[in-house]
Coordinates of C-alpha atoms in Angstrom, one line a residue:
Chain T
M165 CA -17.3 8.0 -63.3
T166 CA -20.0 7.3 -60.4
S167 CA -23.2 8.6 -60.0
P168 CA -24.6 9.8 -56.8
S169 CA -24.3 7.0 -54.2
P170 CA -27.2 5.5 -52.8
S171 CA -27.9 6.0 -49.2
W172 CA -27.5 2.0 -48.4
S173 CA -24.1 2.4 -49.9
G174 CA -23.0 5.0 -47.4
F175 CA -24.9 3.5 -44.7
S176 CA -23.2 0.2 -45.1
A177 CA -19.7 1.4 -46.0
S178 CA -20.1 3.5 -42.8
L179 CA -20.8 0.6 -40.7
R180 CA -17.9 -1.2 -41.9
W181 CA -15.6 1.6 -41.7
E182 CA -16.1 2.1 -38.1
V183 CA -15.5 -2.1 -37.8
I184 CA -12.4 -2.1 -39.8
R185 CA -11.3 0.8 -37.2
W186 CA -11.6 -1.7 -34.6
V187 CA -9.7 -4.2 -36.0
R188 CA -7.0 -2.2 -37.5
S189 CA -6.7 -0.4 -33.8
R190 CA -7.1 -3.8 -31.7
R191 CA -10.2 -1.6 -30.0
V192 CA -12.3 -4.8 -31.2
F193 CA -11.1 -6.7 -28.1
L194 CA -12.9 -4.2 -26.0
L195 CA -16.1 -5.6 -27.0
A196 CA -14.6 -8.8 -25.3
V197 CA -14.9 -7.1 -21.9
P198 CA -18.6 -7.3 -20.9
V199 CA -18.9 -10.5 -22.4
V200 CA -15.9 -12.3 -21.1
A201 CA -14.9 -10.5 -18.0
G202 CA -18.3 -9.5 -17.1
P203 CA -19.6 -13.2 -16.5
V204 CA -16.1 -13.8 -14.4
G205 CA -16.1 -10.6 -12.3
S206 CA -19.9 -11.3 -11.7
L207 CA -19.0 -15.4 -10.7
L208 CA -16.3 -13.8 -8.3
A209 CA -18.8 -11.6 -6.7
F210 CA -21.2 -14.4 -6.4
L211 CA -18.7 -16.7 -4.8
Y212 CA -16.8 -14.0 -2.3
L213 CA -20.2 -12.6 -1.3
K214 CA -21.8 -16.0 -0.6
V215 CA -24.9 -14.7 -2.5
A216 CA -27.8 -16.6 -1.2
S217 CA -30.5 -16.2 -3.9
S218 CA -30.4 -16.5 -7.8
D219 CA -32.6 -12.9 -8.1
T220 CA -29.8 -11.5 -6.1
A221 CA -27.0 -13.1 -8.2
G222 CA -28.5 -12.3 -11.3
L223 CA -28.8 -8.3 -10.3
L224 CA -25.5 -8.4 -9.0
G225 CA -24.3 -9.7 -12.3
V226 CA -26.5 -7.4 -14.5
L227 CA -24.8 -4.5 -12.9
V228 CA -21.1 -5.7 -13.1
V229 CA -21.8 -6.5 -16.6
G230 CA -23.4 -2.9 -17.2
A231 CA -20.8 -1.3 -15.2
L232 CA -18.0 -2.7 -17.4
S233 CA -20.0 -2.1 -20.4
G234 CA -20.5 1.7 -19.8
L235 CA -16.8 2.1 -19.8
V236 CA -16.4 0.3 -23.2
V237 CA -19.7 2.3 -24.5
L238 CA -18.4 5.4 -23.6
D239 CA -14.8 4.6 -24.8
L240 CA -16.0 3.2 -28.4
C241 CA -18.8 6.2 -29.2
A242 CA -16.7 9.1 -27.8
L243 CA -13.7 7.7 -30.3
S244 CA -16.4 7.3 -33.2
I245 CA -15.9 10.2 -35.0
G246 CA -14.1 12.1 -32.3
E247 CA -10.9 10.5 -33.1
E248 CA -11.4 11.6 -36.7
L249 CA -12.1 15.1 -35.9
S250 CA -9.3 15.5 -33.4
R251 CA -7.0 13.9 -36.2
R252 CA -8.8 16.2 -38.8
S253 CA -9.1 12.9 -40.8
H254 CA -12.8 13.6 -41.4
G255 CA -12.5 16.1 -44.4
P256 CA -12.1 13.4 -47.4
L257 CA -15.2 11.5 -46.1
L258 CA -17.2 14.6 -45.4
L259 CA -16.4 15.5 -49.3
L260 CA -17.5 12.6 -50.6
P261 CA -21.2 12.6 -52.7
V262 CA -23.2 10.5 -50.3
R263 CA -26.0 11.8 -47.8
R264 CA -24.2 12.5 -44.7
S265 CA -27.1 11.2 -43.1
A266 CA -26.3 7.7 -44.7
L267 CA -23.2 8.0 -43.3
Y268 CA -23.8 9.3 -39.7
A269 CA -26.4 6.4 -39.4
G270 CA -23.7 3.8 -40.4
R271 CA -21.5 4.9 -37.8
A272 CA -24.1 5.1 -34.8
T273 CA -25.4 1.7 -35.6
A274 CA -22.0 0.2 -35.6
V275 CA -20.7 1.5 -32.4
L276 CA -24.0 1.6 -30.5
G277 CA -25.1 -1.6 -31.9
A278 CA -21.9 -3.5 -31.2
T279 CA -21.5 -2.1 -27.4
L280 CA -24.9 -2.8 -26.6
G281 CA -24.8 -6.1 -28.2
A282 CA -21.7 -7.0 -26.3
Y283 CA -23.6 -6.0 -23.2
G284 CA -26.6 -7.9 -24.2
I285 CA -24.3 -11.1 -24.5
G286 CA -22.8 -10.4 -21.1
A287 CA -26.0 -9.9 -19.4
L288 CA -27.5 -12.8 -20.9
E289 CA -24.8 -14.8 -19.4
V290 CA -24.7 -14.0 -16.2
L291 CA -28.5 -13.8 -15.5
E292 CA -28.0 -17.7 -17.1
L293 CA -24.8 -18.4 -14.7
A294 CA -27.0 -17.3 -12.0
H295 CA -29.1 -19.5 -11.9
L296 CA -27.3 -22.4 -13.0
L297 CA -24.6 -21.4 -9.7
V298 CA -27.0 -20.1 -7.0
P299 CA -29.9 -22.2 -7.2
G300 CA -31.8 -20.9 -4.1
S301 CA -34.7 -18.3 -4.4
G302 CA -33.6 -17.0 -0.6
S303 CA -36.5 -15.4 1.3
Q304 CA -35.6 -11.4 0.8
V305 CA -38.3 -10.0 -2.0
L306 CA -36.2 -7.8 -4.5
A307 CA -37.1 -4.2 -4.9
L308 CA -36.4 -4.7 -8.7
E309 CA -36.4 -7.9 -11.0
P310 CA -32.8 -9.1 -12.3
V311 CA -34.5 -8.9 -16.1
H312 CA -36.0 -5.6 -15.4
V313 CA -32.8 -4.1 -14.6
A314 CA -30.9 -5.5 -17.5
L315 CA -33.3 -3.9 -19.9
G316 CA -33.3 -0.8 -18.3
M317 CA -29.7 -0.8 -18.3
L318 CA -29.7 -1.2 -22.0
A319 CA -31.6 1.9 -22.0
F320 CA -29.2 3.5 -19.6
L321 CA -26.1 2.8 -22.0
F322 CA -28.1 3.7 -25.1
L323 CA -28.0 7.1 -23.6
L324 CA -24.5 7.0 -22.2
G325 CA -23.2 6.3 -25.9
A326 CA -25.6 8.7 -27.4
V327 CA -24.0 11.5 -24.9
A328 CA -20.4 10.4 -25.7
F329 CA -21.0 10.0 -29.4
V330 CA -22.8 13.7 -29.9
A331 CA -20.5 15.2 -27.5
A332 CA -17.4 13.7 -29.6
L333 CA -19.0 15.7 -32.5
V334 CA -19.9 18.9 -30.8
T335 CA -16.5 19.6 -29.2
G336 CA -14.5 17.9 -31.9
S337 CA -13.0 15.8 -29.3
A338 CA -13.2 12.3 -28.0
S339 CA -11.1 13.2 -24.7
E340 CA -14.0 15.8 -24.0
A341 CA -16.7 13.5 -25.0
L342 CA -15.4 11.0 -22.8
G343 CA -15.5 13.4 -19.9
L344 CA -19.0 14.8 -20.9
G345 CA -20.2 11.1 -21.0
V346 CA -19.0 10.1 -17.7
L347 CA -20.6 13.1 -15.8
A348 CA -24.0 12.1 -17.7
G349 CA -23.6 9.0 -16.4
F350 CA -23.0 9.8 -12.9
S351 CA -25.8 12.3 -13.0
V352 CA -28.2 9.4 -14.7
S353 CA -27.2 7.7 -11.9
V354 CA -27.6 9.7 -9.1
L355 CA -31.0 10.1 -10.3
L356 CA -31.9 6.5 -10.5
V357 CA -31.0 5.9 -7.1
Y358 CA -33.2 9.0 -5.7
L359 CA -36.1 7.0 -7.8
L360 CA -35.3 4.0 -6.6
L361 CA -35.2 5.2 -3.1
E362 CA -38.5 7.3 -4.2
R363 CA -40.1 3.9 -4.9
A364 CA -40.7 6.0 -8.3
L365 CA -38.5 3.9 -10.8
T366 CA -41.3 2.8 -13.1
L367 CA -41.1 1.5 -16.6
A368 CA -41.1 4.9 -17.9
V369 CA -37.7 5.9 -16.5
P370 CA -36.0 3.2 -18.9
A371 CA -38.0 4.5 -21.8
G372 CA -37.8 7.9 -20.8
L373 CA -33.6 7.2 -21.0
A374 CA -34.1 5.5 -24.3
V375 CA -36.1 8.7 -25.5
A376 CA -33.5 11.0 -24.2
G377 CA -30.7 8.7 -26.2
A378 CA -32.4 9.0 -29.3
A379 CA -33.5 13.0 -29.1
T380 CA -29.3 12.8 -28.5
L381 CA -28.5 11.0 -31.6
L382 CA -30.8 13.5 -33.7
L383 CA -29.4 16.6 -32.1
G384 CA -26.0 14.9 -33.6
L385 CA -27.2 14.2 -37.0
R386 CA -28.1 17.9 -37.2
T387 CA -24.7 19.0 -36.3
Y388 CA -23.1 16.2 -38.5
V389 CA -24.8 17.2 -41.6
R390 CA -23.9 20.8 -41.1
M391 CA -20.1 20.1 -40.5
D392 CA -17.4 21.8 -42.4
V393 CA -13.8 20.5 -42.7
G394 CA -12.1 23.3 -40.8
G395 CA -9.3 25.2 -42.6
S396 CA -8.5 28.8 -43.3
Chain F
M1367 CA -27.6 29.3 -65.7
M1368 CA -23.7 28.2 -66.8
P1369 CA -22.5 28.7 -69.9
P1370 CA -22.1 25.9 -72.4
G1371 CA -19.5 23.6 -71.5
A1372 CA -19.0 25.0 -68.1
V1373 CA -18.4 22.8 -65.0
L1374 CA -18.1 25.3 -62.5
S1375 CA -19.6 29.0 -62.3
L1376 CA -19.4 31.5 -59.7
E1377 CA -21.4 34.5 -60.3
K1378 CA -21.0 37.4 -57.8
V1379 CA -20.3 35.0 -54.8
E1380 CA -20.0 36.4 -51.4
R1381 CA -18.9 34.9 -48.4
T1382 CA -19.2 36.5 -44.7
Y1383 CA -17.6 34.8 -41.4
G1384 CA -19.0 36.9 -38.7
E1385 CA -17.5 40.3 -39.4
N1386 CA -15.1 38.7 -41.6
R1387 CA -15.6 39.0 -45.5
A1388 CA -13.7 36.0 -47.1
L1389 CA -15.1 36.3 -50.6
A1390 CA -16.7 39.8 -52.0
G1391 CA -18.0 39.2 -55.0
V1392 CA -16.1 36.7 -56.8
S1393 CA -17.1 35.4 -60.3
F1394 CA -15.3 32.9 -62.4
T1395 CA -16.3 29.9 -64.9
V1396 CA -14.4 26.6 -65.3
H1397 CA -14.8 24.8 -68.5
R1398 CA -14.8 21.1 -69.0
G1399 CA -10.9 19.9 -69.3
E1400 CA -9.5 23.1 -68.5
A1401 CA -6.8 23.4 -65.5
V1402 CA -7.1 26.7 -63.7
A1403 CA -4.8 27.9 -60.5
L1404 CA -6.5 30.0 -57.9
L1405 CA -3.4 31.8 -57.0
G1406 CA -2.9 34.2 -53.8
P1407 CA -1.7 34.6 -50.8
N1408 CA -2.7 32.9 -47.1
G1409 CA -6.0 34.7 -46.2
A1410 CA -6.9 35.2 -49.7
G1411 CA -10.1 33.0 -50.0
K1412 CA -9.1 30.2 -51.9
T1413 CA -10.0 27.7 -49.4
T1414 CA -13.1 29.4 -48.7
T1415 CA -13.9 29.2 -52.6
F1416 CA -13.1 25.5 -52.4
R1417 CA -15.4 24.8 -49.6
L1418 CA -18.4 26.6 -51.7
L1419 CA -17.8 24.6 -54.1
T1420 CA -17.7 21.5 -52.3
G1421 CA -21.3 22.7 -50.4
L1422 CA -19.5 22.6 -47.2
V1423 CA -20.8 26.0 -46.4
P1424 CA -23.5 28.2 -48.7
P1425 CA -22.6 31.8 -49.9
S1426 CA -23.7 34.6 -48.2
A1427 CA -24.8 35.9 -51.6
G1428 CA -24.3 35.4 -55.1
S1429 CA -24.6 31.7 -56.7
L1430 CA -22.7 29.1 -57.6
E1431 CA -23.0 25.8 -59.7
V1432 CA -21.2 22.5 -60.0
F1433 CA -22.4 20.6 -63.3
G1434 CA -25.3 22.8 -63.1
L1435 CA -26.1 22.1 -59.6
D1436 CA -26.2 24.1 -56.3
P1437 CA -23.5 22.1 -54.4
F1438 CA -24.7 23.0 -51.0
T1439 CA -28.5 21.9 -51.6
Q1440 CA -28.0 19.3 -54.0
R1441 CA -24.5 18.2 -52.5
S1442 CA -24.7 14.4 -53.6
H1443 CA -25.5 15.0 -57.2
A1444 CA -23.4 17.8 -57.6
L1445 CA -20.5 16.3 -56.6
S1446 CA -20.7 12.8 -57.9
H1447 CA -18.5 13.9 -60.9
V1448 CA -16.1 15.7 -58.1
G1449 CA -13.1 14.6 -56.8
A1450 CA -11.6 17.1 -53.9
V1451 CA -9.0 17.8 -51.3
V1452 CA -9.7 20.7 -48.9
G1453 CA -7.6 22.1 -46.5
S1454 CA -5.2 20.1 -44.6
P1455 CA -6.6 17.1 -43.7
G1456 CA -4.9 14.7 -41.3
T1457 CA -5.4 10.4 -41.2
L1458 CA -6.0 7.9 -38.9
P1459 CA -2.0 6.4 -38.4
Y1460 CA -3.2 2.6 -37.8
L1461 CA -5.3 2.2 -40.8
K1462 CA -3.6 1.0 -44.2
V1463 CA -3.8 3.0 -47.0
S1464 CA -5.9 0.8 -48.9
D1465 CA -8.4 0.7 -46.2
L1466 CA -9.1 4.4 -47.0
L1467 CA -9.4 4.3 -50.1
E1468 CA -11.5 1.2 -50.2
H1469 CA -13.8 2.9 -47.9
V1470 CA -14.1 6.0 -50.8
G1471 CA -15.2 3.4 -53.0
R1472 CA -17.3 2.0 -51.0
V1473 CA -18.8 5.3 -49.9
R1474 CA -19.3 6.4 -53.8
G1475 CA -21.0 3.3 -54.3
L1476 CA -18.7 1.5 -56.7
P1477 CA -19.8 -2.1 -57.3
R1478 CA -17.8 -4.2 -54.5
A1479 CA -16.3 -6.1 -57.6
Q1480 CA -14.9 -2.8 -59.2
V1481 CA -13.8 -1.2 -56.1
L1482 CA -10.4 -3.2 -55.7
G1483 CA -9.4 -2.4 -59.2
E1484 CA -10.4 1.2 -58.9
V1485 CA -8.1 1.3 -55.6
K1486 CA -5.3 0.1 -57.7
R1487 CA -5.9 2.4 -60.5
A1488 CA -6.3 5.7 -58.5
A1489 CA -3.4 4.4 -56.0
G1490 CA -1.1 4.0 -59.4
E1491 CA -2.3 7.3 -60.9
M1492 CA -0.4 8.8 -57.6
G1493 CA 2.2 6.4 -57.4
V1494 CA 1.4 5.1 -54.1
S1495 CA 0.6 1.6 -55.2
A1496 CA 3.4 0.0 -53.3
H1497 CA 2.3 1.4 -50.2
L1498 CA -1.1 0.1 -50.4
G1499 CA -0.6 -2.2 -47.3
R1500 CA 1.5 0.2 -45.3
A1501 CA -0.2 1.8 -42.2
L1502 CA -1.0 5.7 -43.1
G1503 CA 1.4 6.6 -39.7
S1504 CA 4.4 4.9 -41.5
L1505 CA 4.1 7.1 -44.5
S1506 CA 6.5 10.4 -45.2
T1507 CA 4.4 13.9 -45.6
G1508 CA 4.5 13.2 -49.4
Q1509 CA 3.6 9.8 -49.3
E1510 CA 0.2 10.9 -47.2
R1511 CA -0.6 13.5 -49.6
R1512 CA -0.3 11.8 -52.4
V1513 CA -2.5 8.9 -50.7
L1514 CA -5.2 11.7 -49.9
L1515 CA -5.1 12.8 -54.0
S1516 CA -5.3 9.1 -55.0
A1517 CA -8.5 9.2 -52.4
A1518 CA -9.8 11.9 -54.1
L1519 CA -9.5 10.1 -57.6
V1520 CA -11.3 7.0 -56.4
G1521 CA -14.5 6.7 -58.9
D1522 CA -12.6 8.7 -61.7
P1523 CA -14.0 11.7 -61.3
E1524 CA -13.9 14.2 -63.8
V1525 CA -13.3 17.3 -62.1
L1526 CA -10.4 17.7 -59.0
L1527 CA -10.7 20.7 -57.0
L1528 CA -7.4 20.0 -55.0
D1529 CA -6.5 22.8 -52.2
E1530 CA -3.0 23.6 -51.9
P1531 CA -1.9 20.1 -53.0
T1532 CA 2.0 20.6 -52.7
L1533 CA 2.1 22.5 -49.6
G1534 CA 4.5 21.6 -47.0
L1535 CA 6.3 19.0 -49.3
D1536 CA 9.8 19.5 -50.2
P1537 CA 11.2 20.6 -53.7
V1538 CA 11.6 17.4 -55.2
A1539 CA 8.3 15.8 -54.1
R1540 CA 6.5 19.0 -55.3
A1541 CA 8.0 18.5 -58.5
D1542 CA 7.1 14.7 -58.5
L1543 CA 3.5 15.8 -57.4
R1544 CA 3.2 18.0 -60.2
G1545 CA 4.2 15.7 -62.8
L1546 CA 1.7 13.3 -61.7
L1547 CA -1.3 15.9 -61.5
K1548 CA 0.1 17.1 -64.9
D1549 CA -0.8 13.3 -65.9
L1550 CA -4.2 13.8 -64.9
V1551 CA -4.3 17.0 -66.5
H1552 CA -3.2 15.3 -70.1
Q1553 CA -5.9 12.2 -69.4
G1554 CA -8.5 15.2 -69.7
H1555 CA -9.4 15.9 -66.2
T1556 CA -10.9 19.2 -64.8
L1557 CA -8.5 20.8 -62.4
L1558 CA -9.2 23.8 -60.5
L1559 CA -6.1 24.0 -57.9
S1560 CA -5.2 26.7 -55.3
T1561 CA -1.8 27.5 -54.4
H1562 CA 0.4 30.6 -53.2
L1563 CA 3.3 28.7 -54.8
I1564 CA 3.9 30.4 -58.5
E1565 CA 6.0 27.6 -59.2
D1566 CA 2.8 25.3 -58.9
V1567 CA 0.8 27.3 -62.0
G1568 CA 2.8 27.6 -65.0
P1569 CA 4.1 23.7 -65.4
L1570 CA 0.2 22.4 -64.4
C1571 CA -2.5 25.6 -65.6
S1572 CA -3.3 27.1 -68.7
R1573 CA -5.1 29.7 -66.7
V1574 CA -4.6 31.8 -63.6
L1575 CA -7.1 33.6 -61.2
F1576 CA -5.4 36.2 -58.9
L1577 CA -7.2 36.0 -55.5
K1578 CA -6.3 38.6 -53.1
N1579 CA -8.7 39.8 -50.2
G1580 CA -11.6 37.8 -51.2
R1581 CA -11.6 39.8 -54.5
L1582 CA -10.8 38.7 -58.0
E1583 CA -7.9 40.8 -59.2
G1584 CA -7.1 39.1 -62.5
D1585 CA -8.6 36.1 -64.4
E1586 CA -6.0 35.3 -67.6
P1587 CA -3.9 32.9 -69.2
V1588 CA -0.9 31.6 -67.6
T1589 CA 1.1 31.7 -70.9
S1590 CA 4.1 29.7 -69.8
P1591 CA 7.3 30.6 -71.6
P1592 CA 8.9 27.9 -73.7
D1593 CA 10.3 25.0 -71.7
G1594 CA 13.5 26.1 -72.8
A1595 CA 13.1 29.5 -71.3
I1596 CA 12.8 28.7 -67.8
R1597 CA 15.6 28.0 -66.0
L1598 CA 16.4 26.3 -62.3
R1599 CA 19.6 28.2 -60.8
L1600 CA 20.8 26.2 -57.9
R1601 CA 24.0 26.5 -55.7
F1602 CA 25.8 23.9 -54.1
R1603 CA 28.6 23.4 -51.6
I1604 CA 31.0 21.0 -53.1
E1605 CA 32.0 17.9 -50.7
V1606 CA 32.3 15.6 -53.7
P1607 CA 35.1 16.6 -55.8
E1608 CA 34.3 19.0 -58.6
E1609 CA 35.6 16.5 -61.6
A1610 CA 32.5 13.7 -59.8
L1611 CA 29.9 16.8 -60.1
R1612 CA 31.2 17.3 -64.2
L1613 CA 30.7 13.4 -64.5
T1614 CA 27.3 13.2 -63.2
L1615 CA 25.9 16.3 -65.3
R1616 CA 27.6 15.2 -68.2
P1617 CA 24.6 13.5 -69.7
W1618 CA 22.7 16.6 -69.7
G1619 CA 25.4 18.7 -71.0
I1620 CA 25.5 21.2 -68.0
A1621 CA 28.7 22.5 -66.5
P1622 CA 29.1 23.7 -62.8
S1623 CA 30.2 27.6 -62.2
P1624 CA 32.7 28.1 -59.4
V1625 CA 31.3 30.9 -57.6
G1626 CA 33.8 30.8 -54.4
P1627 CA 35.9 28.3 -52.8
G1628 CA 33.7 25.3 -52.1
Y1629 CA 30.6 26.4 -53.6
V1630 CA 29.5 26.1 -57.3
D1631 CA 26.4 27.5 -58.9
L1632 CA 24.5 25.2 -61.9
S1633 CA 21.8 26.8 -64.3
I1634 CA 19.5 24.0 -65.4
P1635 CA 17.6 24.5 -68.8
G1636 CA 14.6 22.8 -69.8
G1637 CA 11.2 21.8 -68.6
E1638 CA 10.1 20.5 -64.9
G1639 CA 10.5 17.1 -66.1
A1640 CA 14.1 17.4 -67.2
Q1641 CA 15.1 19.6 -64.1
V1642 CA 13.9 17.4 -61.9
E1643 CA 15.8 14.2 -63.3
V1644 CA 19.1 16.5 -63.2
L1645 CA 18.0 17.1 -59.5
R1646 CA 17.4 13.6 -58.9
A1647 CA 20.7 12.7 -60.2
L1648 CA 22.3 15.3 -58.1
V1649 CA 20.7 14.4 -54.9
A1650 CA 22.0 10.7 -55.4
S1651 CA 25.4 11.9 -56.0
G1652 CA 25.3 13.4 -52.5
A1653 CA 26.3 16.9 -53.2
P1654 CA 24.7 18.9 -50.5
L1655 CA 22.1 21.9 -51.9
L1656 CA 22.4 25.1 -50.5
E1657 CA 19.8 27.2 -52.8
A1658 CA 17.5 26.6 -55.5
E1659 CA 16.0 29.7 -57.5
R1660 CA 13.3 29.5 -60.3
L1661 CA 14.5 32.6 -62.6
Q1662 CA 11.5 35.0 -62.7
D1663 CA 9.2 34.6 -65.4
D1664 CA 6.3 36.7 -66.5
L1665 CA 3.7 34.6 -64.2
T1666 CA 6.0 36.3 -61.0
Q1667 CA 5.9 39.5 -62.3
R1668 CA 2.3 39.6 -63.1
Y1669 CA 1.4 38.3 -59.3
L1670 CA 3.7 40.8 -58.1
E1671 CA 1.8 43.6 -60.0
R1672 CA -1.7 42.0 -59.1
I1673 CA -1.3 40.7 -55.4
G1674 CA 1.5 43.4 -54.5
R1675 CA 4.4 42.2 -51.7
E1676 CA 2.4 42.9 -48.5
E1677 CA 0.6 39.4 -48.2
E1678 CA 0.5 37.5 -44.9

C-alpha cells in the first residue's frame, strides 16, 4: 500500500523520467550541440570572417551558440510531453496519486533547465574564446554588449522552449509544437530586429520575454492539470 | 456517504460530453474484496465510468466516492490505494520495461530502497519479470498489456480498476491474463473490470453490472456454473495424423470427433485452467485451430436479454 505521494516525489521522479528518456532515446547527445558545436562553429566564424575585435567575436559567438541552442530547445521541449501524447503513453502516469502540478514542474524544470544550461555553458565558452583568440578591442562601437546579448538570448530561448513545451500539450503533437515554436521564434526575432533598428532594445525587452515564457508555462500547467487520457 | 465496507460508490452519476450523454443516472457500490465486471457493448459508458472513478473528469450530476473521497477534487488521496489502466494506453518504444515500472514506484513515493523490490514483485504478478530489461517496443501486444497492468500494481494498491484489460489479445494470451487476474482476486484485491467480452466475466468476477447506452440495466451475481459445466468446443483441421492428436490428448481423456474429411471437433470440459493447458498442448503439437466456441452459459443468455443484439 502507498500513501499519497508528496509533491517532492512527483517532482523529482518526473525530472528523472525526462533524463531517462533522453538517455534511452540517445537525445541526450543533443545537449552537447551548444557546448561543443557552438564554440567550434564560432571559432570557424572568427577565423573565416577575420574578426578584429573581441567584442564582435563574442557577439558573433553568442549568436551562433544561441541559434544552435534554439534548435535543441525546440526539439527537446516539443518532445517532452508531446511525444507521450502522440503515442498515448501519458495515461498510466496521469492516473497516479500525485499532484499533476508536481509532475508538470518536474518535466518543465528538466527540459528547460538542461537546454538552457547547455546554452549557458556554450555562451560562456565562446565569450571566453573570443577574449583569448581575438585580443584586439577594435575601433567600432557595438550597439549591444555581448554579455547583454547572451543574457537576452537566455530569455528568448526560455520563451521559445515554453512555447514549444506548452504547444505540445495543447495540440497533443510534438511535430505541431515544433512548427509553432519555430513560428514563435521567427516572430520574436523580427520584433527584436525592429526594436534594435528603432534603438528601443532596452533591458525591459528580455525581461518581457522571460515573463511571457513564464506566463506560457502557467497556461500549460492549467491544461496539464485538466488533461484527460482519451479513450471512448 | 459510503455504505460500510464499500470502496467505490456511484450515486445517480451522469456525465455528458456536449450533446452526448455518456452516463445517465448510474448507481452502484463495490465492496472491499469484491470482483465486479462492468459488461456492455462499445459506447455503453464503461470507459467514462472509469474516467470518473479515476478523477480524470468530474460528473455532470450525481456523486461518486473512492474510499470515501471525491476522486476529482481529492485525486491524490482518493487514488492512493488504487491502481488503474484506463483506455488503450501506448508506451514509448525505446524505454525499458523496468524504466516504466520504476518511474511509477517513484511517483507513488515509495522509498528508494523499496522501488526495485516492488518493481520485481509487480512484474512477477503479471509474469513479465523476464522482460524487465527489454525495450517496450520489442514486446508483443499481450506482453505490453501485462506490463501496463504491472505498472498499475506497483505499490500494491488495494483496488484495481481495469478497463478492457484483455482487449486485442489472442485467445491464449487472454486466457493467460485472466488466470493472472484471478490470482490477484484470490490475494484479496478488489477488482472492477470493464469488458465487452462475456468470457472475461465468469472466471474472474462474482458480480456483473450490465451497462447499455449509459444506463445500468442490471446488477446481479455472475453465478457461474460449476467448472465441469463449461465446455470449450474447438474445431481443428488435421495436418498432424489423427493418431498423434489422440496421443496428445490422452492425458486429459479427451477424444477427437471427426466431423468431415480432414477435420475434427474437440469438446474440452473443466475450468479455464484445464482448458488452457489442453489448448497449449494442442498449439505446441502444431494442430491448426479453425474455430473455438465456448458453449453458451447462463450469463450469455442474460447479456442477450439485458443488452440485446443491436450493439455497436
